[in-house]
Short mmCIF file of C-alpha atoms in Angstrom, two decimals:
data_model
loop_
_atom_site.label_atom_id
_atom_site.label_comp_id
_atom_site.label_asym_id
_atom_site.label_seq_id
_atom_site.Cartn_x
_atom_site.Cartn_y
_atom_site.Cartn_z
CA UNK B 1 -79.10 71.75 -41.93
CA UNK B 2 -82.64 72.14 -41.79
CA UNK B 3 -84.89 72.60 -39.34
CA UNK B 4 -88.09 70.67 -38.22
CA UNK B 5 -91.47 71.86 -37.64
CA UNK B 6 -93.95 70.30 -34.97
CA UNK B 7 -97.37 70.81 -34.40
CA UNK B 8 -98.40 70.10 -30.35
CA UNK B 9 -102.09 69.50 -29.39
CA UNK B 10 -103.07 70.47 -25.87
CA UNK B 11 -100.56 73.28 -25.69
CA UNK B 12 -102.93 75.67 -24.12
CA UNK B 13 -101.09 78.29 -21.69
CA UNK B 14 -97.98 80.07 -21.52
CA UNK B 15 -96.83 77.55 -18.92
CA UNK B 16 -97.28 74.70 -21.77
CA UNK B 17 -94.60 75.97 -23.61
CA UNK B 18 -92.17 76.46 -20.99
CA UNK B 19 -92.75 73.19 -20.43
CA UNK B 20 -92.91 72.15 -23.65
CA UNK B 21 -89.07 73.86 -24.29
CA UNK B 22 -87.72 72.55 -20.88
CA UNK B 23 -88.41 68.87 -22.28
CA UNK B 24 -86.57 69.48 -26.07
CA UNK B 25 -83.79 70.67 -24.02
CA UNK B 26 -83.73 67.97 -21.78
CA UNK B 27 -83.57 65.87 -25.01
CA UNK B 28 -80.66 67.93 -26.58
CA UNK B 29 -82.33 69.07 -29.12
CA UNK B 30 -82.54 72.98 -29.62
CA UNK B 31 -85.50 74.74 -29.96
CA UNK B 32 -85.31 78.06 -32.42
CA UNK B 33 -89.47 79.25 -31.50
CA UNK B 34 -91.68 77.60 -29.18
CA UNK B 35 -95.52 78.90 -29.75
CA UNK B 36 -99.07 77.60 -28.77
CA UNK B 37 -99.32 74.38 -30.86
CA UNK B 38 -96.37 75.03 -33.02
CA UNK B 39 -92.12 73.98 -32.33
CA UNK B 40 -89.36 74.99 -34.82
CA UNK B 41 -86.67 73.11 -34.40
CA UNK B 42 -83.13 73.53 -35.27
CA UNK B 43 -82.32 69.79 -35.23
CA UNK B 44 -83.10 67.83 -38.62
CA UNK B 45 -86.47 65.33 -38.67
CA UNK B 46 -83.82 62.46 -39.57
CA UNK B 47 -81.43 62.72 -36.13
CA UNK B 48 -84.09 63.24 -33.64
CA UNK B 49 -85.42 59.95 -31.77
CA UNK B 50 -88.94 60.36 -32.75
CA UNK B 51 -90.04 57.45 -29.68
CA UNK B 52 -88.36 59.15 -26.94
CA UNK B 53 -89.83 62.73 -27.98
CA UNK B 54 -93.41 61.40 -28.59
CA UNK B 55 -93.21 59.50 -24.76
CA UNK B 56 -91.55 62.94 -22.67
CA UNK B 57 -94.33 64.92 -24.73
CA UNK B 58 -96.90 62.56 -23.95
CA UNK B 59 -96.14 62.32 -20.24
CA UNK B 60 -97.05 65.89 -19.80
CA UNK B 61 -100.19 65.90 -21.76
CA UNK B 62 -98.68 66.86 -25.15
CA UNK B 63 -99.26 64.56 -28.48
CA UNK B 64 -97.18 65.63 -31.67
CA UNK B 65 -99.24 65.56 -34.44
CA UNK B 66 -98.19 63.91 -37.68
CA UNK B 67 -99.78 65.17 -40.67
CA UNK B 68 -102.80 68.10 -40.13
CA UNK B 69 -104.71 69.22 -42.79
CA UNK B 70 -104.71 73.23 -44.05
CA UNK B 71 -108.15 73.24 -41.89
CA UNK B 72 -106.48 71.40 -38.95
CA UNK B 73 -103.30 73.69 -38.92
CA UNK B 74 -105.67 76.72 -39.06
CA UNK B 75 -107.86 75.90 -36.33
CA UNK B 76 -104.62 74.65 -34.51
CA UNK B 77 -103.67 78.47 -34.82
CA UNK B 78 -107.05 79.83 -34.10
CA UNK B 79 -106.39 77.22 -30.32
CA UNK B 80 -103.18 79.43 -29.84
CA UNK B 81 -104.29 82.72 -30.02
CA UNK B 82 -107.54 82.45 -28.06
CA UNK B 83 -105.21 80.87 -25.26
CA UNK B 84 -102.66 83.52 -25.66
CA UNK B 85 -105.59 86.08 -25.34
CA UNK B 86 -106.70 84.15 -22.42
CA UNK B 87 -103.40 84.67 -21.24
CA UNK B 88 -102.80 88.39 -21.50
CA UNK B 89 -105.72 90.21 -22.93
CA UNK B 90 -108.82 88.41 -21.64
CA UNK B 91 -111.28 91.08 -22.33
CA UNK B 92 -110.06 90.48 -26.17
CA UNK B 93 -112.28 87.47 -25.79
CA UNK B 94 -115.18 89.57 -25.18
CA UNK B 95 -118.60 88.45 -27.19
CA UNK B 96 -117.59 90.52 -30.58
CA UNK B 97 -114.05 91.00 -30.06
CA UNK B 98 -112.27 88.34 -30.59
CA UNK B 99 -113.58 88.26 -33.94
CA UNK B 100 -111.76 90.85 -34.71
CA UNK B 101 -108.76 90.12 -33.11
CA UNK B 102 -108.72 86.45 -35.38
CA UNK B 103 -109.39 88.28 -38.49
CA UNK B 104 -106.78 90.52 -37.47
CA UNK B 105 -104.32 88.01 -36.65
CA UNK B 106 -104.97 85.44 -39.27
CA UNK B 107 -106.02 87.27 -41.98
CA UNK B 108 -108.99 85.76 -42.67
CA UNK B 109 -112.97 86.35 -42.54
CA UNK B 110 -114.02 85.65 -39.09
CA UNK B 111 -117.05 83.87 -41.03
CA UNK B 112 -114.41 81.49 -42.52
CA UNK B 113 -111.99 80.98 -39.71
CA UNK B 114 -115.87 80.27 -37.63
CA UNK B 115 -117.03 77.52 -40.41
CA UNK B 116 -113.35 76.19 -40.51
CA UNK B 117 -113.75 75.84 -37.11
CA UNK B 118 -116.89 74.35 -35.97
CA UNK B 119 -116.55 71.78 -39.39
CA UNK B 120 -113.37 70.20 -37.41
CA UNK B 121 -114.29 70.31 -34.24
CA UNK B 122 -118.06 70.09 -34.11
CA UNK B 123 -118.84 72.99 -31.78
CA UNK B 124 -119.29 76.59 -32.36
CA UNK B 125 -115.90 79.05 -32.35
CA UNK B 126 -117.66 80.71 -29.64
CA UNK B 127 -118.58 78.06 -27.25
CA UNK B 128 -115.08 76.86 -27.39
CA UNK B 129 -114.23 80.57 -25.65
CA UNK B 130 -116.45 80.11 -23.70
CA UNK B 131 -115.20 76.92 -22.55
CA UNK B 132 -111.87 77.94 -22.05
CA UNK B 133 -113.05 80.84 -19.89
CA UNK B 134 -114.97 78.68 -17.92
CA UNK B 135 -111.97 76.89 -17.65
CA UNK B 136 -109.95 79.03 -16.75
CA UNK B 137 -112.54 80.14 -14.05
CA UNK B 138 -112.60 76.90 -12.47
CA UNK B 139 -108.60 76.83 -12.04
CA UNK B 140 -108.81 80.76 -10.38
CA UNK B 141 -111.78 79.29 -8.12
CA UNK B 142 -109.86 76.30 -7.32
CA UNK B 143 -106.22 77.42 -7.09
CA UNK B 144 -106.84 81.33 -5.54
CA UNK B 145 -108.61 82.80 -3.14
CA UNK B 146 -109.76 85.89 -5.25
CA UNK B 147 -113.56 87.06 -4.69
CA UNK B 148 -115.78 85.50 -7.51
CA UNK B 149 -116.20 89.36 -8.85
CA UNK B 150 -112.49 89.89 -9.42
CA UNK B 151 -111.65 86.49 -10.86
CA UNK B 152 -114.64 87.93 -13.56
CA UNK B 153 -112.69 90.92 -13.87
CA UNK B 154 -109.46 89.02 -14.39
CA UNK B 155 -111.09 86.87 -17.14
CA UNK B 156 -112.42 89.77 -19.34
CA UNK B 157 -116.06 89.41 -18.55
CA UNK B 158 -118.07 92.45 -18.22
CA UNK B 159 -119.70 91.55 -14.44
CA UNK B 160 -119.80 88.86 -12.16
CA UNK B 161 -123.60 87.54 -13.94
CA UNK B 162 -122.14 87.27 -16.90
CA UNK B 163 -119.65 84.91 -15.71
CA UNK B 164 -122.09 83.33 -13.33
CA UNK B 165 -124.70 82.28 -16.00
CA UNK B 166 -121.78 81.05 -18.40
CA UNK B 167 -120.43 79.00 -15.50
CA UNK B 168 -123.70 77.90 -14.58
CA UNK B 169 -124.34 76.18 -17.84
CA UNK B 170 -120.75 75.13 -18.52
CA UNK B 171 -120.69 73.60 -14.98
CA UNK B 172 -124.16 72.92 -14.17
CA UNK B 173 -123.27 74.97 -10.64
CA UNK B 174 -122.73 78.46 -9.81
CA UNK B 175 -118.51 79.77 -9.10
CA UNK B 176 -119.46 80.06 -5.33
CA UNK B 177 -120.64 76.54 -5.11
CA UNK B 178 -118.18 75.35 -7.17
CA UNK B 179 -115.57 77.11 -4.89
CA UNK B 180 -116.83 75.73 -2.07
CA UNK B 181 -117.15 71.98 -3.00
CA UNK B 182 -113.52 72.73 -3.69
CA UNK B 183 -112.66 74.01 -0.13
CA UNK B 184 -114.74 70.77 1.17
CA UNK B 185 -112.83 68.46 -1.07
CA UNK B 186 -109.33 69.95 0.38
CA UNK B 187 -110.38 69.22 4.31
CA UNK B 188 -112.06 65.97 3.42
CA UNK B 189 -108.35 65.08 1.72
CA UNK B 190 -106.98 66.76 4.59
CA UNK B 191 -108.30 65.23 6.73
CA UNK B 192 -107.78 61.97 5.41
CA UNK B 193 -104.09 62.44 5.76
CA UNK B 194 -103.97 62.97 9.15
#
């Protein structure tokens, strides 16, 4: 039997692929690797129910995607491992790093893998990390109550102005004020309940 190979956009986190293998199983089928962006399967293309996967996927965010280019696939990879850097090495994602780490990982020139990059999705390798920092800055502001200066530390960034002025632009408002419309939002809604 052969297996089946799926390509996932939006799987960004280690919680996307639990969730990700929690719905093939719920499905029957039987998932051999589960990865950022990328399923093995040990079911065969012709017996799954292509519908039914493609709606549970879709209802948590997910969207299998049908045919990606060489460039697509690559830059699907290059997705994964900045989020699984993200994940558990965030300093990796430092301003020169993660260059490194990519050419590492990929085995490629980090000028190619940065072209490759910015020619499919129309914005710089490197403001895409810094988007996903920011990112994941907003959820630790929003979800935790860790001090602005450690959720810095916990992302990688060097000090808390570094990660203030990134924010700043990303957000167009500083982690403190964004923390704190947060806070207002939860009494308003609160509130609101009562």
């Amino acid at each position: 039997m052969a297996s089946t190979l799926l390509y996932i956009r939006h799987m960004v986190c280690v919680k996307c692929i639990l969730v990700v293998r929690e719905q093939l199983v719920e499905l029957g089928l039987v998932p051999l690797r589960v990865e950022l962006g990328e399923v093995e399967l040990r079911d065969d293309a012709a017996t799954i129910d292509w519908p039914r996967l493609r709606q549970c996927l879709e209802a948590e965010g997910f969207e299998i995607l049908d045919q990606l280019s060489p460039q697509q696939r690559l830059v699907a990879q290059i997705k994964g491992i900045i989020a699984l850097l993200l994940a558990t090495e965030p300093a990796a994602l430092r301003s020169g790093h993660f260059s490194r780490q990519l050419s590492e990982r990929l085995q490629r020139r980090f000028a190619y893998l940065s072209d490759v990059f910015s020619a499919t999705e129309g914005l710089s390798l490197e403001h895409y990390v810094i988007r996903q920092r920011v990112e994941a800055a907003r959820c630790l502001l929003r979800e935790s109550t860790l001090p602005v200066g450690r959720v810095a530390r916990e992302l990688g960034y060097s000090n808390l102005g570094h990660l203030s002025r990134q924010f700043q632009r990303e957000t167009g408002t500083s982690p403190t004020e964004y923390r704190q419309q947060c806070l207002t939002t939860s009494v308003s809604q609160l509130s609101d309940e009562q």
